């Protein structure tokens, strides 16, 4: 067993060290035997003497006091130069905890700043690469749909989406352009067909009016299959132009029709 002088001088040196001018975190110390845990001397707050077996050998270690601002630093016999002595020093961790809290606060602020930066950067990138393009695609689709419904003139250059990049959204833009062009071409063909149909209808109506009276032509256009009218006073004229066949061989068609028109007009006048 070490001498009492060494034990007393060790505790005295630690007690002198535990001053505001030196190590102000020391609140007490205990010197005990390593084998029997017999306390040989102490001062201040009594540290925990029940050291765990894992702390029985090796370098100095420490043990936190649960739910407290205190922790014990344990110096093993090897640290004290051999023998059977063990030194336990009680420290207060309030200053250390304050520094730790400040350190953790700084870490949290850094993490929060990084998170905010990444969030805004991600939102900016998403807006430029995805959101703005999706909104533009929706606006162009709305314009095209309104124009098709109203049968108004459409400028394809104002509807087609600019194809850029090589991603999935570009595939969607390309598919929209192809669909719009197919619909636009089909709409143009339909409009041209409607214009042609109206022209043919007007020519047919004009020809019908040249052949039949207006009232009869109107009934035929309304779908009447049998057209009959009653007239109280009717005159019927049957005329045969002698030599008309030979005459048709000699006269040009316009002259022949003109002469027939003169004859029929004369009958109408009579």
Short mmCIF file of C-alpha atoms in Angstrom, two decimals:
data_model
loop_
_atom_site.label_atom_id
_atom_site.label_comp_id
_atom_site.label_asym_id
_atom_site.label_seq_id
_atom_site.Cartn_x
_atom_site.Cartn_y
_atom_site.Cartn_z
CA UNK A 1 0.00 0.00 0.00
CA UNK A 2 1.30 3.44 -0.87
CA UNK A 3 2.42 5.65 1.90
CA UNK A 4 0.04 8.01 3.64
CA UNK A 5 2.28 10.94 2.65
CA UNK A 6 1.80 10.23 -1.06
CA UNK A 7 -1.95 9.88 -0.57
CA UNK A 8 -2.22 13.12 1.39
CA UNK A 9 -0.03 15.06 -1.01
CA UNK A 10 -2.04 13.79 -4.00
CA UNK A 11 -5.36 14.86 -2.53
CA UNK A 12 -3.86 18.19 -1.41
CA UNK A 13 -2.55 18.88 -4.91
CA UNK A 14 -5.93 18.11 -6.45
CA UNK A 15 -7.72 20.26 -3.86
CA UNK A 16 -5.37 23.17 -4.64
CA UNK A 17 -5.99 22.56 -8.32
CA UNK A 18 -9.77 22.83 -7.75
CA UNK A 19 -9.85 26.65 -7.53
CA UNK A 20 -11.48 29.34 -9.70
CA UNK A 21 -8.04 30.36 -10.91
CA UNK A 22 -7.11 26.82 -11.95
CA UNK A 23 -9.65 24.10 -12.81
CA UNK A 24 -12.98 25.50 -11.64
CA UNK A 25 -14.91 22.42 -12.76
CA UNK A 26 -13.54 20.18 -9.96
CA UNK A 27 -16.04 19.77 -7.11
CA UNK A 28 -14.45 16.93 -5.15
CA UNK A 29 -12.19 13.89 -5.25
CA UNK A 30 -11.81 10.50 -3.56
CA UNK A 31 -8.74 8.29 -3.24
CA UNK A 32 -9.52 4.63 -2.73
CA UNK A 33 -8.00 1.21 -3.06
CA UNK A 34 -8.52 -0.48 -6.40
CA UNK A 35 -9.09 -3.94 -4.98
CA UNK A 36 -11.42 -3.34 -2.02
CA UNK A 37 -12.82 0.13 -2.93
CA UNK A 38 -11.82 1.37 0.52
CA UNK A 39 -11.87 5.19 0.64
CA UNK A 40 -8.52 6.45 1.90
CA UNK A 41 -9.32 10.15 1.70
CA UNK A 42 -11.58 12.69 0.01
CA UNK A 43 -12.66 16.33 -0.14
CA UNK A 44 -15.64 18.24 -1.50
CA UNK A 45 -18.44 16.28 -3.16
CA UNK A 46 -17.92 12.57 -2.78
CA UNK A 47 -17.61 10.93 -6.21
CA UNK A 48 -19.12 7.57 -7.04
CA UNK A 49 -16.85 4.82 -5.77
CA UNK A 50 -18.68 1.88 -7.43
CA UNK A 51 -16.54 1.77 -10.56
CA UNK A 52 -17.67 -0.65 -13.26
CA UNK A 53 -15.40 -3.62 -14.04
CA UNK A 54 -14.75 -2.24 -17.51
CA UNK A 55 -13.13 0.74 -15.82
CA UNK A 56 -10.91 -1.31 -13.52
CA UNK A 57 -7.91 -1.22 -15.85
CA UNK A 58 -6.45 0.92 -18.58
CA UNK A 59 -6.29 4.66 -18.93
CA UNK A 60 -8.36 7.29 -17.21
CA UNK A 61 -12.09 7.22 -18.00
CA UNK A 62 -15.16 9.16 -17.03
CA UNK A 63 -18.72 8.39 -15.98
CA UNK A 64 -21.70 10.72 -16.35
CA UNK A 65 -24.19 11.01 -13.48
CA UNK A 66 -27.71 10.40 -14.94
CA UNK A 67 -30.05 13.42 -14.77
CA UNK A 68 -27.28 15.60 -13.34
CA UNK A 69 -24.64 18.13 -14.39
CA UNK A 70 -21.90 16.08 -12.68
CA UNK A 71 -19.55 13.45 -14.03
CA UNK A 72 -16.71 11.45 -12.43
CA UNK A 73 -13.25 11.08 -13.95
CA UNK A 74 -11.55 7.84 -12.94
CA UNK A 75 -7.75 7.44 -12.84
CA UNK A 76 -6.64 3.80 -12.87
CA UNK A 77 -3.66 2.38 -10.97
CA UNK A 78 -1.63 2.35 -14.18
CA UNK A 79 -2.20 6.11 -14.54
CA UNK A 80 -1.04 6.64 -10.94
CA UNK A 81 2.22 4.73 -11.43
CA UNK A 82 1.04 1.26 -10.44
CA UNK A 83 0.01 -0.07 -7.07
CA UNK A 84 -3.47 -0.42 -5.64
CA UNK A 85 -4.68 3.20 -5.72
CA UNK A 86 -7.58 4.57 -7.74
CA UNK A 87 -8.49 8.24 -7.97
CA UNK A 88 -12.01 9.50 -8.73
CA UNK A 89 -12.52 13.24 -9.36
CA UNK A 90 -15.98 14.80 -9.40
CA UNK A 91 -16.44 17.47 -12.13
CA UNK A 92 -19.30 19.85 -12.83
CA UNK A 93 -20.37 19.88 -16.49
CA UNK A 94 -22.48 23.06 -16.55
CA UNK A 95 -19.85 25.02 -18.48
CA UNK A 96 -19.23 22.08 -20.76
CA UNK A 97 -22.95 21.65 -21.33
CA UNK A 98 -23.34 25.33 -22.18
CA UNK A 99 -20.52 25.05 -24.70
CA UNK A 100 -22.01 21.84 -26.00
CA UNK A 101 -25.41 23.51 -26.36
CA UNK A 102 -23.83 26.40 -28.26
CA UNK A 103 -21.98 23.93 -30.46
CA UNK A 104 -25.14 21.93 -31.11
CA UNK A 105 -27.02 25.19 -31.81
CA UNK A 106 -24.41 26.20 -34.38
CA UNK A 107 -24.59 22.77 -35.98
CA UNK A 108 -28.39 23.04 -36.11
CA UNK A 109 -28.18 26.50 -37.69
CA UNK A 110 -25.72 25.21 -40.28
CA UNK A 111 -27.92 22.20 -41.02
CA UNK A 112 -31.00 24.47 -41.22
CA UNK A 113 -29.19 26.85 -43.57
CA UNK A 114 -28.07 23.97 -45.79
CA UNK A 115 -31.60 22.54 -45.77
CA UNK A 116 -33.11 25.92 -46.72
CA UNK A 117 -30.53 26.42 -49.46
CA UNK A 118 -31.14 22.95 -50.87
CA UNK A 119 -34.91 23.46 -50.67
CA UNK A 120 -34.86 26.79 -52.53
CA UNK A 121 -32.31 25.50 -55.03
CA UNK A 122 -34.44 22.42 -55.66
CA UNK A 123 -37.59 24.53 -56.04
CA UNK A 124 -35.79 26.88 -58.46
CA UNK A 125 -34.48 23.98 -60.54
CA UNK A 126 -37.87 22.26 -60.53
CA UNK A 127 -39.55 25.51 -61.58
CA UNK A 128 -37.15 26.04 -64.48
CA UNK A 129 -37.01 22.43 -65.63
CA UNK A 130 -40.46 21.03 -64.81
CA UNK A 131 -43.13 23.31 -63.32
CA UNK A 132 -42.85 26.20 -65.81
CA UNK A 133 -42.86 23.77 -68.73
CA UNK A 134 -45.88 21.91 -67.39
CA UNK A 135 -47.79 25.18 -66.90
CA UNK A 136 -46.84 26.31 -70.42
CA UNK A 137 -48.01 22.96 -71.80
CA UNK A 138 -51.34 23.33 -69.99
CA UNK A 139 -51.80 26.89 -71.32
CA UNK A 140 -51.06 25.83 -74.90
CA UNK A 141 -53.46 22.89 -74.63
CA UNK A 142 -56.17 25.24 -73.37
CA UNK A 143 -55.60 27.66 -76.26
CA UNK A 144 -55.70 24.86 -78.82
CA UNK A 145 -58.87 23.37 -77.35
CA UNK A 146 -60.64 26.75 -77.30
CA UNK A 147 -59.64 27.43 -80.90
CA UNK A 148 -60.87 24.02 -82.07
CA UNK A 149 -64.20 24.42 -80.27
CA UNK A 150 -64.79 27.89 -81.71
CA UNK A 151 -63.59 26.87 -85.21
CA UNK A 152 -61.42 29.95 -85.24
CA UNK A 153 -58.27 30.33 -87.25
CA UNK A 154 -55.21 28.85 -85.56
CA UNK A 155 -51.57 29.78 -86.04
CA UNK A 156 -49.62 26.55 -85.35
CA UNK A 157 -46.48 28.54 -84.51
CA UNK A 158 -48.30 30.02 -81.48
CA UNK A 159 -49.48 26.63 -80.21
CA UNK A 160 -46.57 24.25 -80.80
CA UNK A 161 -44.29 23.68 -77.81
CA UNK A 162 -40.52 24.20 -78.23
CA UNK A 163 -38.85 20.79 -77.96
CA UNK A 164 -35.73 20.98 -75.83
CA UNK A 165 -33.67 18.53 -73.88
CA UNK A 166 -33.89 14.77 -73.84
CA UNK A 167 -36.08 13.88 -70.89
CA UNK A 168 -39.56 12.51 -70.22
CA UNK A 169 -41.15 15.97 -70.30
CA UNK A 170 -39.66 16.52 -73.76
CA UNK A 171 -41.39 13.33 -74.89
CA UNK A 172 -44.67 14.73 -73.57
CA UNK A 173 -44.12 18.02 -75.44
CA UNK A 174 -43.33 16.14 -78.65
CA UNK A 175 -46.45 14.00 -78.26
CA UNK A 176 -48.54 17.15 -77.74
CA UNK A 177 -47.11 18.73 -80.90
CA UNK A 178 -47.83 15.63 -82.96
CA UNK A 179 -51.37 15.35 -81.63
CA UNK A 180 -52.04 19.05 -82.27
CA UNK A 181 -50.71 18.87 -85.85
CA UNK A 182 -52.86 15.82 -86.64
CA UNK A 183 -55.96 17.55 -85.24
CA UNK A 184 -55.10 20.80 -87.04
CA UNK A 185 -54.68 19.03 -90.39
CA UNK A 186 -57.90 17.08 -89.92
CA UNK A 187 -59.74 20.30 -89.04
CA UNK A 188 -58.41 21.99 -92.19
CA UNK A 189 -59.52 19.06 -94.34
CA UNK A 190 -62.97 19.20 -92.78
CA UNK A 191 -63.26 22.94 -93.37
CA UNK A 192 -62.17 22.56 -97.00
CA UNK A 193 -64.68 19.75 -97.47
CA UNK A 194 -67.45 21.93 -96.00
CA UNK A 195 -66.53 24.79 -98.36
CA UNK A 196 -66.57 22.46 -101.36
CA UNK A 197 -69.89 20.97 -100.27
CA UNK A 198 -71.45 24.44 -99.98
CA UNK A 199 -70.18 25.38 -103.45
CA UNK A 200 -71.61 22.19 -104.94
CA UNK A 201 -74.91 22.80 -103.18
CA UNK A 202 -75.12 26.36 -104.55
CA UNK A 203 -74.35 25.15 -108.08
CA UNK A 204 -76.95 22.41 -107.79
CA UNK A 205 -79.60 24.86 -106.58
CA UNK A 206 -78.76 27.28 -109.41
CA UNK A 207 -79.04 24.49 -111.98
CA UNK A 208 -82.31 23.34 -110.47
CA UNK A 209 -83.75 26.85 -110.69
CA UNK A 210 -82.71 27.04 -114.34
CA UNK A 211 -84.71 23.89 -115.10
CA UNK A 212 -87.76 24.16 -112.83
CA UNK A 213 -89.91 26.95 -111.45
CA UNK A 214 -88.88 28.28 -108.07
CA UNK A 215 -91.88 26.84 -106.22
CA UNK A 216 -91.34 23.37 -107.69
CA UNK A 217 -87.61 23.50 -106.93
CA UNK A 218 -88.36 24.50 -103.34
CA UNK A 219 -90.68 21.52 -102.87
CA UNK A 220 -88.08 19.16 -104.33
CA UNK A 221 -85.43 20.52 -101.93
CA UNK A 222 -87.86 19.94 -99.05
CA UNK A 223 -88.01 16.26 -100.02
CA UNK A 224 -91.37 16.03 -101.77
CA UNK A 225 -91.47 12.89 -103.92
CA UNK A 226 -94.79 13.66 -105.63
CA UNK A 227 -95.45 17.21 -106.77
CA UNK A 228 -98.95 17.98 -108.07
CA UNK A 229 -100.89 21.23 -108.42
CA UNK A 230 -104.42 22.00 -109.58
CA UNK A 231 -104.98 24.72 -112.24
CA UNK A 232 -108.50 25.65 -113.39
CA UNK A 233 -107.46 27.29 -116.70
CA UNK A 234 -104.73 25.52 -118.60
CA UNK A 235 -103.56 25.84 -122.20
CA UNK A 236 -101.44 23.07 -123.69
CA UNK A 237 -99.39 23.68 -126.85
CA UNK A 238 -97.61 20.97 -128.77
CA UNK A 239 -95.36 22.23 -131.58
CA UNK A 240 -93.10 20.37 -133.93
CA UNK A 241 -90.42 22.27 -135.87
CA UNK A 242 -90.12 20.73 -139.28
CA UNK A 243 -86.57 20.05 -140.38
CA UNK A 244 -85.16 20.68 -136.93
CA UNK A 245 -82.91 17.61 -137.09
CA UNK A 246 -81.30 18.82 -140.33
CA UNK A 247 -81.09 22.33 -138.92
CA UNK A 248 -79.22 21.11 -135.83
CA UNK A 249 -76.55 19.68 -138.08
CA UNK A 250 -76.00 22.98 -139.87
CA UNK A 251 -76.12 25.54 -137.02
CA UNK A 252 -73.64 25.92 -134.14
CA UNK A 253 -75.03 24.96 -130.74
CA UNK A 254 -75.25 28.53 -129.44
CA UNK A 255 -77.20 29.70 -132.51
CA UNK A 256 -79.51 26.70 -132.31
CA UNK A 257 -80.30 27.27 -128.63
CA UNK A 258 -80.80 31.00 -129.30
CA UNK A 259 -83.39 30.29 -132.01
CA UNK A 260 -85.20 27.79 -129.77
CA UNK A 261 -85.26 30.41 -127.00
CA UNK A 262 -86.83 32.95 -129.36
CA UNK A 263 -89.57 30.47 -130.35
CA UNK A 264 -90.38 29.45 -126.77
CA UNK A 265 -90.37 33.09 -125.63
CA UNK A 266 -92.84 33.93 -128.41
CA UNK A 267 -95.13 31.11 -127.26
CA UNK A 268 -94.90 32.43 -123.69
CA UNK A 269 -95.87 35.91 -124.85
CA UNK A 270 -98.90 34.54 -126.68
#
